[in-house]
Amino acid sequence: MTDFRYLSICLICLQSSMTMAELQAMDDHQLSEVDGAGIGLVLEDFAFEAGEDVASGNRLDLSGITNKDGEDVVLSVSQFYVAGSGSNQGANVIGNPVNLGRLLYPYNIELVDGDTIGINDKAIFEFSAPERQAGSSSKPFSLMSFTSENRTESRFPGEAQATGNRIDSVSGIDTSVLSSRSGELADIGIRFDLEENSVRAQSLEAHAQGVAVDGSYLRLWGDNSEMVGNLAVNLYAQEITLFACDADGNNCGQKVRLQDFILESELGYGADQPVTFEVAGDGNFSVEIGNIEGKSTTFYQDYYANGPRTDIHIGNLSVGNTDFGSATIANLQIQYLRATSRDL
Amino acid sequence: MQPLMILSLMCISLPLMALEPLTDTALKNVSGQGGVYLSGDLTINADGGPLNVDGPSAWTANCDSASASNRCGGRIAVNTGDSGNEGWFVLDNIRGRFSFEGLTLKTRSIDSGFSGDGAVFDNDVLEIGLPNSLEYEDVSFTVANSNSARPTDAGFVQTDIFTLNINGESRLQGNLLVFPTGAP
């Protein structure tokens, strides 16, 4: 019997030894090796409408703004909608749906190995819109076909020179880079009522037709216990219309129309130029795009040629019946930005 | 002693009966039946929450629906760094009532449609059917920045950026499809 007792105790000890391995925290390096499968999201036959029919009490109010006389200004959203094409500026929303994201190119939430996107030894949280195709432009994944030139110049007199491809003008629009097909572009619009000192003063409307955000992403990671990120905003709208009406939504003024509106903006360049969002001890908010001062010449040359940049193009701007033609802002590189709020 | 030994032996034998994972082929033959249909009604801090009723006096305030007191709603504060001088992003005064009818959950096998994408995709997705209407009653929150986590902290300063109030109904249609991507 004594032998059995020892055997039992041995067996119990053996079992308990299996539970002795405690959980260990993973360090950044180990975490960066993780490349989990992502979660794809697609909105099928989607339409959304809020705030419509103000008369029956549907309200979405933004308050906290004051005018120069210190009176409260309330921005009341009397309609916000997302629908398929042909929404007729918000008149045809429910029953006119759109697919946002494709099964093969969905919106995606993923933990990415930073080594694969140039942010070494970090695990990156990424939320991305449907990806873009390579396209034919000299700038990869760009909607804009450019005529460009190769320039060698120094950013300041006497400083080192760098060489890179720069845009001269936009020669066309290559919509084949969008993975969203023409039937998958959304109509999005918003109608604001402006209420000053409890008097409904004016109504402002903005409607965008044929919108795609393909190629946009948000990447976040931790650096010295601080959350930093990179952001890309890629917006394409076939047409954006802005106009103001009186408080009842009638007697609208001339329309401002932006046709073929393209915004391609990248903020932050990997870990070398992270974007940080923070609140200071006095309760004010600040956004910072990191300073690249003091880096190597090799870095500057790479930054100049491949670094993040913002290009904006409007195919045609018209006010009322007058066309102003096209407008382009290109090659905009933000080398440092810090914006801080102030309490008035 | 014998019962103890038998117990020990039984414990050891447990892992031998471990669950076996189903292969992809076997999983493909599993067909879920139906789904779930959900209706919901959610009220957050309509009258200032439970602390307003029997909490310490610092938490109590007049919290009827017309009240704009910041003590009434819920508060989420997120610190933006690790040093003592960092401030907090705040979502303050969260309160109101949401209700929805007809949120559905089910699995769906897609191997056709979607303008040709379905045949290439040929996989299963989780389908969340969006409710046809979402109703709000006095739903509000304030976006703010603050120097401390709680309004009761010493030297508390807060800058309110804007307040959003929602009333009435928003209408939706469509499904949200959720599925794994990449190569796990």
XYZ file of C-alpha atoms in Angstrom:
528
model
C 0.000 0.000 0.000
C 2.845 2.361 0.828
C 4.193 1.823 -2.667
C 0.855 2.834 -4.124
C 0.897 5.988 -2.007
C 4.310 6.998 -3.361
C 3.225 6.183 -6.875
C 0.115 8.344 -6.465
C 2.103 11.266 -5.108
C 4.593 10.936 -7.981
C 1.760 10.926 -10.487
C 0.152 14.024 -8.935
C 3.534 15.798 -8.983
C 3.966 14.897 -12.632
C 0.593 16.376 -13.508
C 1.221 19.580 -11.614
C 4.595 20.082 -13.303
C 2.728 20.557 -16.562
C 1.139 23.768 -15.270
C 4.353 25.404 -14.063
C 5.175 27.219 -17.314
C 3.946 30.751 -16.634
C 3.025 33.270 -19.310
C 5.899 35.474 -20.377
C 5.500 38.942 -21.828
C 6.631 39.182 -25.454
C 9.104 41.901 -26.285
C 8.832 44.209 -29.293
C 11.169 42.045 -31.344
C 9.173 38.869 -30.752
C 5.920 40.708 -31.368
C 7.247 42.056 -34.651
C 7.595 38.467 -35.886
C 3.856 38.016 -35.500
C 2.079 38.258 -38.817
C -1.453 37.240 -38.057
C -4.143 36.874 -40.633
C -6.260 39.984 -40.812
C -9.979 40.504 -40.591
C -11.629 41.563 -43.818
C -14.733 43.764 -43.750
C -17.133 44.371 -46.623
C -20.362 46.345 -46.487
C -22.746 44.682 -48.912
C -25.723 46.575 -50.353
C -25.145 49.340 -47.845
C -27.007 52.599 -47.442
C -27.174 54.920 -44.437
C -29.166 58.020 -43.687
C -29.274 60.059 -40.469
C -30.870 63.295 -39.369
C -33.332 63.353 -42.259
C -36.814 64.730 -41.503
C -35.898 67.374 -38.920
C -39.559 68.330 -38.530
C -40.303 65.032 -36.738
C -37.491 65.527 -34.252
C -34.579 63.886 -36.055
C -31.631 65.957 -34.919
C -27.867 65.552 -34.850
C -26.429 68.684 -33.241
C -22.815 69.757 -32.832
C -22.524 72.424 -30.170
C -19.676 74.118 -28.306
C -18.853 76.738 -30.946
C -19.434 80.460 -30.354
C -19.486 83.383 -32.803
C -17.524 86.608 -32.359
C -20.208 88.015 -30.033
C -19.933 84.986 -27.765
C -23.309 83.592 -28.850
C -23.686 79.834 -29.134
C -23.535 78.451 -32.650
C -25.072 75.030 -33.187
C -24.239 73.043 -36.294
C -27.246 70.852 -36.810
C -26.867 68.021 -39.295
C -30.205 67.803 -41.052
C -29.034 64.988 -43.290
C -26.012 62.710 -43.532
C -26.089 59.908 -46.063
C -24.031 57.200 -47.739
C -25.620 55.615 -50.809
C -25.004 54.244 -54.286
C -24.546 56.376 -57.379
C -27.581 58.311 -58.539
C -28.549 59.375 -55.026
C -29.598 62.744 -56.484
C -27.993 64.727 -53.635
C -29.578 62.666 -50.911
C -33.100 62.318 -52.345
C -32.665 58.621 -53.187
C -30.789 56.848 -50.370
C -32.581 53.843 -48.859
C -33.172 51.377 -51.715
C -30.144 52.702 -53.596
C -27.299 50.767 -51.949
C -23.595 50.427 -52.692
C -20.956 47.782 -51.924
C -18.095 49.240 -49.895
C -15.033 47.019 -50.207
C -14.798 43.890 -52.339
C -14.423 40.288 -51.201
C -11.033 40.238 -52.927
C -10.088 43.772 -51.784
C -11.819 44.334 -48.427
C -11.329 46.890 -45.686
C -8.775 45.170 -43.493
C -7.734 45.148 -39.852
C -4.386 43.461 -39.347
C -1.310 43.163 -37.150
C 1.557 43.624 -39.591
C 5.220 42.691 -39.162
C 6.919 46.115 -39.205
C 10.011 44.682 -40.911
C 7.986 44.255 -44.104
C 7.005 47.939 -44.270
C 10.254 49.523 -43.103
C 9.444 49.924 -39.393
C 11.937 47.536 -37.873
C 11.270 45.333 -34.852
C 7.729 46.595 -34.301
C 4.327 45.028 -34.562
C 2.070 47.460 -36.390
C -1.688 47.715 -36.036
C -3.052 48.561 -39.450
C -6.538 49.547 -40.569
C -6.612 49.853 -44.318
C -9.124 50.624 -47.038
C -9.199 48.444 -50.197
C -5.748 48.454 -51.757
C -4.815 50.208 -54.984
C -3.341 48.683 -58.140
C 0.065 49.714 -59.475
C -1.356 51.763 -62.387
C 0.571 53.486 -65.137
C 1.602 56.694 -63.373
C 5.206 57.586 -62.607
C 4.156 57.718 -58.937
C 3.118 54.164 -58.012
C -0.537 53.659 -57.064
C -1.415 57.224 -58.084
C -4.634 58.158 -59.837
C -2.903 61.030 -61.567
C -0.960 60.562 -64.777
C 1.853 63.055 -64.528
C 4.247 64.660 -66.861
C 7.247 64.781 -64.610
C 10.886 65.652 -64.702
C 13.942 64.414 -62.895
C 15.336 67.217 -60.778
C 18.587 67.576 -58.876
C 18.431 70.460 -56.451
C 19.309 71.504 -52.941
C 16.539 72.396 -50.543
C 18.506 75.378 -49.214
C 21.392 77.268 -50.808
C 24.665 75.601 -49.951
C 23.008 72.404 -48.679
C 23.517 68.921 -50.120
C 21.702 68.165 -53.354
C 19.149 65.437 -53.832
C 17.676 63.893 -56.951
C 14.070 62.871 -57.392
C 11.169 62.711 -59.806
C 8.997 65.812 -59.602
C 5.615 66.599 -61.145
C 5.274 69.237 -63.828
C 1.603 68.841 -64.552
C -1.254 66.358 -64.427
C -2.041 64.976 -67.875
C -4.928 62.632 -67.045
C -6.682 60.452 -64.514
C -6.062 56.707 -64.380
C -9.036 55.225 -62.486
C -7.713 51.680 -63.127
C -5.635 51.994 -59.911
C -8.847 51.829 -57.858
C -9.834 48.326 -56.821
C -13.384 49.625 -56.295
C -15.148 49.322 -59.651
C -17.291 52.112 -61.062
C -20.483 50.665 -59.528
C -18.795 50.548 -56.108
C -18.170 54.256 -55.746
C -20.343 55.819 -53.055
C -22.336 59.020 -52.880
C -21.785 60.777 -49.555
C -23.371 64.016 -48.455
C -24.082 66.213 -45.489
C -26.502 69.060 -44.928
C -25.818 71.418 -42.035
C -28.194 73.942 -40.546
C -26.420 76.781 -38.823
C -28.178 77.979 -35.690
C -26.919 81.183 -34.072
C -28.303 82.172 -30.687
C -31.198 79.710 -31.161
C -32.180 81.224 -34.524
C -31.817 78.945 -37.533
C -29.793 81.098 -39.894
C -28.595 79.182 -42.910
C -28.241 75.779 -44.420
C -24.965 74.560 -45.928
C -24.809 71.517 -48.150
C -21.933 69.383 -49.372
C -22.474 66.418 -51.665
C -19.773 64.143 -53.052
C -20.503 61.766 -55.915
C -18.448 58.717 -56.872
C -16.231 58.587 -53.795
C -13.444 56.039 -53.257
C -10.925 55.948 -50.420
C -8.883 53.036 -51.821
C -5.260 53.012 -50.707
C -5.875 54.849 -47.410
C -4.467 53.391 -44.208
C -3.810 54.093 -40.555
C -0.795 52.416 -38.921
C -0.233 52.617 -35.179
C 2.525 51.303 -32.957
C 4.125 51.961 -29.604
C 7.420 53.769 -29.183
C 8.784 54.490 -25.689
C 5.322 54.044 -24.176
C 3.898 56.562 -26.628
C 1.469 55.845 -29.430
C 2.814 56.911 -32.808
C 1.541 56.320 -36.321
C 1.604 56.866 -40.049
C -1.436 57.910 -42.017
C -2.333 57.895 -45.698
C -5.459 59.643 -46.942
C -6.365 58.833 -50.520
C -9.636 60.338 -51.603
C -11.168 60.395 -55.057
C -14.508 62.028 -55.822
C -15.951 62.355 -59.296
C -17.698 65.518 -58.210
C -18.058 67.552 -55.015
C -20.796 70.172 -54.887
C -21.037 72.855 -52.184
C -23.786 75.439 -51.777
C -25.694 77.467 -49.194
C -29.438 77.951 -48.871
C -31.725 79.851 -46.511
C -32.890 78.316 -43.234
C -35.692 76.369 -44.926
C -33.333 74.853 -47.494
C -34.767 77.048 -50.277
C -33.378 79.940 -52.343
C -30.028 78.245 -52.700
C -27.059 80.245 -53.911
C -24.659 79.481 -56.741
C -23.044 76.068 -56.609
C -19.330 75.559 -56.239
C -18.409 72.356 -58.094
C -15.128 70.482 -57.910
C -14.938 67.849 -60.641
C -12.458 64.946 -60.445
C -11.208 65.854 -57.001
C -8.111 63.843 -56.004
C -6.327 64.005 -52.654
C -3.309 61.760 -52.148
C -1.650 62.503 -48.843
C 0.834 60.552 -46.761
C 1.677 61.780 -43.269
C 4.764 60.390 -41.532
C 7.591 58.288 -42.935
C 7.895 55.032 -40.985
C 9.705 55.290 -37.664
C 11.961 58.079 -39.025
C 9.122 60.583 -39.069
C 6.248 59.350 -36.925
C 3.006 61.217 -36.360
C 2.091 61.670 -32.688
C -1.173 62.783 -31.119
C -0.991 64.027 -27.551
C -2.635 66.152 -24.903
C -0.335 68.404 -22.885
C -0.588 68.803 -19.120
C -2.614 72.021 -19.518
C -5.379 70.170 -21.377
C -4.474 71.312 -24.885
C -4.285 68.955 -27.824
C -1.399 68.700 -30.262
C -0.585 66.817 -33.447
C 3.026 66.508 -34.468
C 4.623 65.188 -37.628
C 8.166 64.354 -36.515
C 11.157 66.558 -37.191
C 13.698 65.155 -39.659
C 16.417 67.600 -38.665
C 19.867 66.120 -38.047
C 19.443 62.976 -40.148
C 22.051 61.703 -42.610
C 22.455 62.914 -46.186
C 21.527 59.413 -47.364
C 18.254 59.737 -45.428
C 17.475 63.131 -46.971
C 18.148 61.818 -50.462
C 15.851 58.859 -49.839
C 13.241 61.133 -48.227
C 13.325 63.487 -51.198
C 12.952 60.683 -53.748
C 10.601 58.288 -51.942
C 9.369 60.131 -48.859
C 5.763 60.926 -47.996
C 4.179 63.654 -50.043
C 0.828 65.236 -50.692
C -0.646 65.856 -54.137
C -4.020 67.483 -54.670
C -5.709 67.867 -58.032
C -9.036 69.329 -59.077
C -9.987 68.538 -62.691
C -12.268 71.551 -63.001
C -13.452 74.133 -60.513
C -16.631 75.982 -61.356
C -18.636 78.616 -59.519
C -22.134 79.057 -60.859
C -21.747 78.865 -64.636
C -18.131 79.989 -64.718
C -15.340 77.453 -65.130
C -11.997 78.172 -63.533
C -10.215 75.165 -65.084
C -7.976 72.754 -63.255
C -5.830 73.280 -60.185
C -2.985 71.166 -58.838
C -0.880 71.274 -55.702
C 1.883 68.726 -56.077
C 5.128 67.599 -54.459
C 4.160 68.924 -51.026
C 6.438 67.353 -48.397
C 5.826 68.106 -44.735
C 9.196 68.078 -43.007
C 7.872 69.157 -39.614
C 4.437 70.102 -38.362
C 3.132 70.806 -34.905
C -0.392 72.050 -34.345
C -1.600 72.843 -30.814
C -5.045 73.899 -29.646
C -5.509 76.975 -27.443
C -8.447 77.622 -25.184
C -9.959 81.039 -25.957
C -5.093 4.631 -0.924
C -6.545 2.876 -3.901
C -9.182 5.546 -4.638
C -6.464 8.194 -4.661
C -4.418 6.211 -7.135
C -7.396 5.588 -9.380
C -8.222 9.282 -9.305
C -4.654 10.107 -10.314
C -4.690 7.642 -13.160
C -7.974 9.070 -14.389
C -6.534 12.553 -14.361
C -3.600 11.412 -16.455
C -5.834 9.732 -18.938
C -7.818 12.931 -19.545
C -5.446 14.457 -22.117
C -5.689 11.246 -24.131
C -9.291 12.158 -24.924
C -8.334 15.566 -26.342
C -10.525 17.220 -28.937
C -9.311 16.581 -32.450
C -9.295 19.566 -34.805
C -11.518 19.190 -37.848
C -9.723 19.322 -41.173
C -10.652 21.977 -43.709
C -12.495 19.351 -45.764
C -14.481 18.152 -42.756
C -15.268 21.752 -41.756
C -16.589 22.489 -45.232
C -19.271 19.851 -44.701
C -20.555 21.555 -41.553
C -23.604 23.606 -42.357
C -24.919 25.966 -39.702
C -28.652 26.288 -39.408
C -30.415 29.630 -39.375
C -28.851 32.450 -37.406
C -29.608 34.931 -34.682
C -32.033 37.849 -34.797
C -31.385 40.560 -32.253
C -33.274 43.570 -31.036
C -31.752 45.849 -28.496
C -32.498 48.760 -26.239
C -29.554 50.275 -24.430
C -29.688 53.146 -21.993
C -26.485 54.722 -20.690
C -26.540 57.026 -17.670
C -30.004 58.409 -18.407
C -30.357 59.672 -14.847
C -26.694 60.034 -14.062
C -25.975 56.348 -13.536
C -25.892 54.278 -10.344
C -23.283 56.483 -8.604
C -25.658 59.417 -8.860
C -28.224 57.564 -6.806
C -26.192 56.083 -3.978
C -22.588 57.211 -4.619
C -20.521 59.772 -2.716
C -21.780 63.342 -2.792
C -19.067 64.389 -5.286
C -20.803 62.248 -7.923
C -24.376 63.381 -7.406
C -26.005 66.093 -9.483
C -29.342 66.979 -11.036
C -29.385 64.619 -14.027
C -32.824 64.865 -15.617
C -32.857 64.865 -19.410
C -32.628 68.668 -19.662
C -29.543 68.851 -17.445
C -26.211 69.656 -19.058
C -24.157 68.832 -15.964
C -20.897 67.076 -16.792
C -21.283 64.907 -13.719
C -24.171 62.985 -15.250
C -22.724 61.069 -18.177
C -20.061 58.397 -18.442
C -16.458 59.451 -18.944
C -13.631 57.718 -20.808
C -10.182 59.289 -20.381
C -7.129 58.061 -22.279
C -3.620 59.129 -21.299
C -1.395 60.046 -24.237
C 2.037 59.321 -22.794
C 3.898 58.050 -19.781
C 5.292 61.231 -18.274
C 3.494 63.045 -15.457
C 3.026 66.114 -17.609
C 0.919 64.398 -20.265
C -2.773 65.110 -20.535
C -5.834 63.053 -21.345
C -8.128 62.653 -24.344
C -11.622 62.604 -22.918
C -14.976 61.395 -24.140
C -17.197 62.946 -21.506
C -20.836 63.095 -20.504
C -21.764 59.956 -22.456
C -25.460 59.367 -21.992
C -28.654 58.511 -23.802
C -30.719 55.698 -25.189
C -30.200 53.629 -28.361
C -32.548 51.042 -29.689
C -32.515 48.877 -32.767
C -34.600 46.117 -34.207
C -33.526 43.393 -36.604
C -29.790 42.963 -36.278
C -29.084 39.482 -37.649
C -26.053 37.223 -37.290
C -25.432 34.202 -39.474
C -22.773 32.428 -41.495
C -22.975 32.412 -45.251
C -21.080 30.577 -47.939
C -20.192 32.750 -50.924
C -19.139 31.118 -54.195
C -20.898 33.278 -56.773
C -22.139 36.781 -57.410
C -20.370 40.009 -56.382
C -19.651 40.784 -60.082
C -17.393 37.749 -60.411
C -15.575 38.100 -57.065
C -17.717 35.438 -55.361
C -16.485 32.510 -57.497
C -12.820 33.425 -56.862
C -13.453 34.068 -53.152
C -15.320 30.734 -52.591
C -15.316 30.904 -48.803
C -17.495 31.346 -45.732
C -18.195 34.695 -44.105
C -19.915 35.924 -40.965
C -22.843 38.044 -42.110
C -24.082 40.784 -39.793
C -27.378 42.056 -41.166
C -27.666 45.733 -40.218
C -30.879 46.829 -38.512
C -33.243 48.870 -40.671
C -33.405 51.635 -38.158
C -31.413 52.878 -35.197
C -33.291 55.106 -32.810
C -31.644 57.621 -30.514
C -33.147 59.464 -27.595
C -31.080 62.275 -26.085
C -27.822 60.556 -26.978
C -24.935 62.897 -26.317
C -21.222 63.008 -25.697
C -18.544 65.680 -25.434
C -15.080 65.453 -26.964
C -12.586 67.201 -24.705
C -8.979 67.413 -23.546
C -8.140 67.440 -19.881
C -5.156 67.605 -17.537
C -6.399 64.837 -15.262
C -8.395 61.653 -15.449
C -11.206 62.589 -13.070
C -13.120 65.828 -12.584
C -12.631 65.385 -8.840
C -8.793 65.509 -9.125
C -7.023 68.553 -7.672
C -6.332 71.373 -10.182
C -8.716 69.877 -12.746
C -8.781 71.735 -16.095
C -10.755 70.638 -19.139
C -11.213 72.093 -22.614
C -14.446 70.962 -24.262
C -14.013 70.816 -28.039
C -17.528 69.985 -29.128
C -20.681 68.261 -27.930
C -22.759 65.989 -30.111
C -26.479 65.475 -29.456
C -28.455 62.930 -31.434
C -32.215 62.500 -31.454
C -34.537 60.615 -33.729
C -33.878 57.882 -36.213
C -31.175 56.888 -38.649
C -31.993 54.391 -41.344
C -29.706 51.684 -42.661
C -29.718 48.802 -45.056
C -27.202 46.136 -45.992
C -24.934 43.514 -44.497
C -21.494 43.695 -42.948
C -19.453 40.680 -44.089
C -16.560 39.648 -41.831
C -13.921 37.094 -42.885
C -10.254 36.244 -42.359
C -7.734 37.600 -44.839
C -4.065 36.841 -45.473
C -2.376 33.506 -44.850
C -2.759 32.408 -41.214
